[in-house]
């Protein structure tokens, strides 16, 4: 297990390095003068030259990349060119809002999706199974931004059950503000997880250990919950880890529609103003979240199923 964890950690570092380097080069390749866009057309040449030097844009690309990684190893993500604040401080100030949105979405969607998929697998080819399939496919086909807009109009504006914008203050107020955004970006995952669990459950239910448990007269509920579901949810763990990236992208829509603070809104605002340090800091943290989540999913899979340790 230690060897597997070490290999997986090394692979995660490599993925993070390649992804961040590619994003760094892509941002630098965007047409236009970022300094002129930041300062506006009336900025003096002296001010433009000063900001260019401050951002390191007067250096070759390879040197800019080395400086970026050198500062990164010291925990320095740079300085915001507009406010003068540390990028690390700005990004980590917004990070908790995005994390709570993602975790809330995963929690409710995985809970409902696993229950729906397991129940459908326990009653295959019945009316309940067909209804569950129709509901699941409908959820999968619903785009997050459409669900966010409809949820805002119906539950916040028309029915006034939940607040429309902001993140709230205090535990219960923040929880109240979290309901609609988490519902919007988690709805499609309910259907996806339900279909995945159903397919995996049907496969596991035909395996020898399940048939043996039934032959010993173990109650069907215990067979389903203990002997089948424990193995069937392994693919779900992997999907949730990989799905962190998709949830991050969906969180952008939710944070914009519901005017929530977070990494998504921060990176969109920074791209608009060509604020390179903020963009790179946000992308770095978001990529690290995705890489860590996939690595954790693999480690959990390896703990639950020892066969996964030899498959990598």
XYZ file of C-alpha atoms in Angstrom:
312
model
C 0.000 0.000 0.000
C 2.887 2.359 0.788
C 4.461 1.732 -2.636
C 1.123 2.400 -4.332
C 0.637 5.637 -2.377
C 4.184 6.767 -3.240
C 3.685 6.086 -6.959
C 0.334 7.861 -6.911
C 1.821 10.881 -5.132
C 4.610 11.131 -7.724
C 2.114 10.903 -10.574
C 0.002 13.651 -8.958
C 3.003 15.981 -8.791
C 3.786 15.312 -12.455
C 0.188 15.995 -13.517
C 0.129 19.207 -11.488
C 3.406 20.386 -13.020
C 2.276 19.712 -16.597
C -1.158 21.284 -16.078
C 0.139 24.454 -14.427
C 2.916 24.862 -17.001
C 0.457 24.467 -19.871
C -1.913 27.016 -18.317
C 0.963 29.444 -17.747
C 1.965 29.261 -21.412
C -1.648 29.501 -22.623
C -2.275 32.645 -20.588
C 0.877 34.236 -21.981
C -0.216 33.295 -25.537
C -3.507 35.237 -25.312
C -3.440 38.068 -27.909
C -3.263 41.652 -26.723
C -1.164 43.666 -24.298
C -2.252 42.789 -20.746
C -0.613 45.884 -19.290
C -2.545 48.185 -21.606
C -5.793 46.371 -20.796
C -5.126 46.667 -17.057
C -4.203 50.356 -17.095
C -6.442 51.564 -19.907
C -5.592 53.596 -23.013
C -4.690 56.772 -21.100
C -1.816 55.244 -19.128
C 1.567 56.858 -19.620
C 4.447 54.869 -21.165
C 6.349 55.168 -17.879
C 3.487 53.603 -15.920
C 3.127 50.836 -18.508
C 6.853 50.069 -18.323
C 6.707 50.026 -14.510
C 3.799 47.537 -14.464
C 5.434 45.406 -17.167
C 8.554 45.109 -15.028
C 6.490 44.408 -11.895
C 4.724 41.527 -13.629
C 7.971 40.242 -15.112
C 6.547 40.483 -18.626
C 9.775 42.080 -19.886
C 11.568 38.756 -19.339
C 11.635 35.765 -21.739
C 8.866 33.205 -21.273
C 11.211 30.523 -19.934
C 12.582 32.921 -17.336
C 9.076 34.001 -16.297
C 8.200 30.331 -15.793
C 11.312 29.703 -13.677
C 10.573 32.772 -11.547
C 6.980 31.587 -11.090
C 8.039 28.137 -9.885
C 10.792 29.598 -7.731
C 8.282 31.825 -5.946
C 5.818 28.933 -5.758
C 8.306 26.756 -3.879
C 8.468 29.542 -1.269
C 4.666 29.653 -1.006
C 4.459 32.952 -2.890
C 1.788 33.116 -5.605
C 2.553 36.745 -6.395
C 0.898 40.085 -5.701
C -2.365 41.475 -7.026
C -1.435 44.332 -9.341
C -4.546 46.333 -8.453
C -4.860 46.020 -4.672
C -1.273 45.155 -3.793
C -2.499 42.255 -1.639
C -0.937 38.815 -1.629
C -2.483 36.475 -4.200
C -2.252 33.631 -1.682
C -4.368 35.636 0.764
C -6.962 36.524 -1.882
C -7.286 32.994 -3.259
C -7.489 31.282 0.127
C -10.027 33.849 1.260
C -12.340 32.692 -1.546
C -11.462 28.987 -1.373
C -13.737 28.022 1.579
C -16.842 29.250 -0.273
C -16.083 27.044 -3.277
C -15.151 24.042 -1.133
C -18.351 24.185 0.904
C -20.386 24.424 -2.306
C -18.629 21.426 -3.876
C -18.784 19.256 -0.749
C -22.454 20.057 -0.196
C -23.198 19.135 -3.828
C -21.257 15.864 -3.563
C -22.873 14.966 -0.229
C -26.496 15.256 -1.289
C -26.054 14.008 -4.861
C -24.000 10.942 -3.861
C -26.374 10.046 -1.028
C -29.482 10.255 -3.201
C -27.791 8.777 -6.282
C -26.445 5.722 -4.439
C -29.805 5.087 -2.761
C -31.703 5.462 -6.043
C -29.286 3.236 -7.972
C -29.201 0.528 -5.301
C -32.991 0.449 -5.037
C -33.355 0.218 -8.816
C -30.784 -2.609 -8.971
C -32.627 -4.516 -6.230
C -35.822 -4.345 -8.340
C -34.558 -4.816 -11.943
C -36.943 -4.565 -14.895
C -39.822 -3.384 -12.738
C -41.876 -0.210 -12.936
C -39.752 1.305 -10.164
C -36.595 0.538 -12.134
C -37.994 2.196 -15.258
C -39.115 5.274 -13.345
C -35.690 5.543 -11.695
C -34.034 5.252 -15.125
C -36.213 8.004 -16.590
C -35.585 10.301 -13.631
C -31.841 9.638 -13.711
C -31.494 10.370 -17.423
C -33.550 13.553 -17.006
C -31.232 14.741 -14.244
C -28.106 13.945 -16.280
C -29.441 15.946 -19.240
C -30.070 19.069 -17.139
C -27.244 21.637 -17.563
C -26.066 23.210 -14.325
C -26.533 26.811 -15.490
C -30.135 26.124 -16.596
C -30.948 24.440 -13.276
C -29.346 27.368 -11.432
C -31.466 29.936 -13.268
C -34.682 27.948 -12.828
C -33.971 27.332 -9.136
C -33.305 31.025 -8.645
C -36.535 32.072 -10.366
C -38.774 29.426 -8.753
C -37.475 28.918 -5.219
C -35.917 32.331 -4.522
C -37.925 34.858 -6.547
C -41.391 33.280 -6.884
C -41.759 31.088 -3.763
C -39.172 32.997 -1.696
C -38.156 29.849 0.190
C -34.425 30.528 -0.038
C -32.230 33.637 -0.402
C -31.356 34.602 -3.959
C -27.808 35.950 -3.771
C -24.774 36.006 -1.542
C -23.193 33.465 0.792
C -24.700 34.569 4.102
C -23.118 35.098 7.510
C -23.177 32.636 10.374
C -23.620 28.874 10.138
C -27.383 28.627 9.565
C -27.506 31.629 7.244
C -24.656 30.232 5.133
C -26.387 26.861 5.056
C -29.570 28.549 3.857
C -27.673 30.353 1.081
C -25.986 27.076 0.114
C -29.134 25.086 -0.688
C -29.945 26.403 -4.159
C -26.359 26.529 -5.554
C -25.631 23.010 -4.252
C -28.909 21.776 -5.718
C -28.099 23.346 -9.091
C -24.659 21.799 -9.599
C -25.427 18.488 -7.895
C -28.650 17.552 -9.688
C -27.035 16.045 -12.791
C -24.705 13.989 -10.580
C -27.675 12.325 -8.904
C -28.672 10.738 -12.204
C -25.129 9.891 -13.212
C -24.293 8.213 -9.898
C -27.645 6.389 -9.844
C -27.060 4.852 -13.278
C -23.492 3.935 -12.373
C -24.491 2.289 -9.088
C -27.327 0.380 -10.751
C -25.052 -1.034 -13.462
C -22.334 -1.902 -10.957
C -24.834 -3.454 -8.526
C -26.348 -5.694 -11.205
C -22.876 -6.946 -12.071
C -21.922 -7.582 -8.454
C -25.242 -9.287 -7.642
C -24.312 -12.059 -10.068
C -20.921 -12.779 -8.519
C -20.170 -15.922 -6.536
C -19.838 -14.340 -3.088
C -23.344 -12.857 -3.372
C -24.805 -16.180 -4.490
C -23.024 -17.892 -1.593
C -24.452 -15.374 0.890
C -27.951 -16.045 -0.441
C -27.373 -19.802 -0.255
C -26.591 -19.444 3.450
C -29.993 -17.840 3.940
C -28.750 -14.337 4.735
C -31.512 -11.723 4.525
C -31.800 -10.059 1.115
C -31.472 -6.583 2.612
C -28.151 -7.557 4.231
C -26.943 -9.188 1.011
C -27.668 -6.002 -0.933
C -26.302 -3.524 1.603
C -23.254 -5.429 2.893
C -22.125 -7.887 0.222
C -23.128 -6.076 -2.968
C -23.225 -2.331 -2.338
C -19.788 -2.241 -0.700
C -18.215 -3.427 -3.949
C -20.626 -1.600 -6.249
C -19.773 1.853 -4.903
C -16.079 1.548 -5.823
C -16.624 3.085 -9.287
C -18.589 5.896 -7.630
C -15.584 6.818 -5.474
C -13.450 7.128 -8.609
C -16.102 9.122 -10.465
C -16.507 11.545 -7.571
C -12.746 12.101 -7.480
C -12.556 12.760 -11.215
C -15.805 14.735 -11.070
C -14.186 17.336 -8.823
C -12.997 19.115 -11.966
C -16.485 19.158 -13.454
C -17.928 20.392 -10.170
C -15.376 23.210 -10.134
C -16.487 24.284 -13.605
C -20.145 24.022 -12.604
C -19.416 26.073 -9.491
C -18.436 28.967 -11.783
C -22.017 29.158 -13.097
C -23.514 28.853 -9.616
C -21.257 31.548 -8.181
C -22.134 33.925 -11.008
C -25.889 33.238 -11.026
C -26.228 33.418 -7.239
C -23.587 36.170 -6.833
C -21.572 33.986 -4.450
C -17.919 34.577 -3.649
C -15.576 31.785 -4.664
C -12.768 30.702 -6.969
C -15.009 30.587 -10.032
C -16.153 34.171 -9.786
C -12.636 35.260 -8.842
C -11.017 33.698 -11.909
C -13.677 35.069 -14.285
C -13.181 38.599 -12.944
C -9.398 38.191 -13.154
C -9.476 36.924 -16.741
C -11.620 39.905 -17.734
C -9.023 42.333 -16.380
C -6.013 40.205 -17.408
C -4.879 40.018 -13.799
C -2.203 37.374 -14.400
C -1.157 36.720 -10.778
C -4.748 36.114 -9.638
C -5.495 33.910 -12.659
C -2.414 31.767 -12.119
C -2.989 31.501 -8.382
C -6.613 30.459 -8.854
C -5.768 27.967 -11.600
C -2.979 26.482 -9.499
C -5.218 25.946 -6.464
C -8.088 24.596 -8.596
C -5.769 22.162 -10.386
C -4.291 21.063 -7.068
C -7.805 20.368 -5.746
C -8.581 18.236 -8.779
C -5.305 16.293 -8.591
C -5.617 15.708 -4.833
C -9.232 14.544 -5.163
C -8.366 11.993 -7.861
C -5.394 10.752 -5.827
C -7.569 10.363 -2.718
C -10.170 8.485 -4.770
C -7.498 6.048 -5.961
C -6.195 5.550 -2.411
C -9.698 4.908 -1.067
C -10.290 2.426 -3.873
C -7.041 0.689 -3.016
C -8.061 0.452 0.640
C -11.509 -0.947 -0.186
C -10.305 -3.258 -2.962
C -6.696 -4.555 -2.725
C -6.841 -5.570 -6.402
C -6.661 -1.886 -7.339
C -3.147 -1.644 -5.896
C -1.745 -3.993 -8.522
C -3.746 -2.425 -11.353
C -1.657 0.734 -11.350
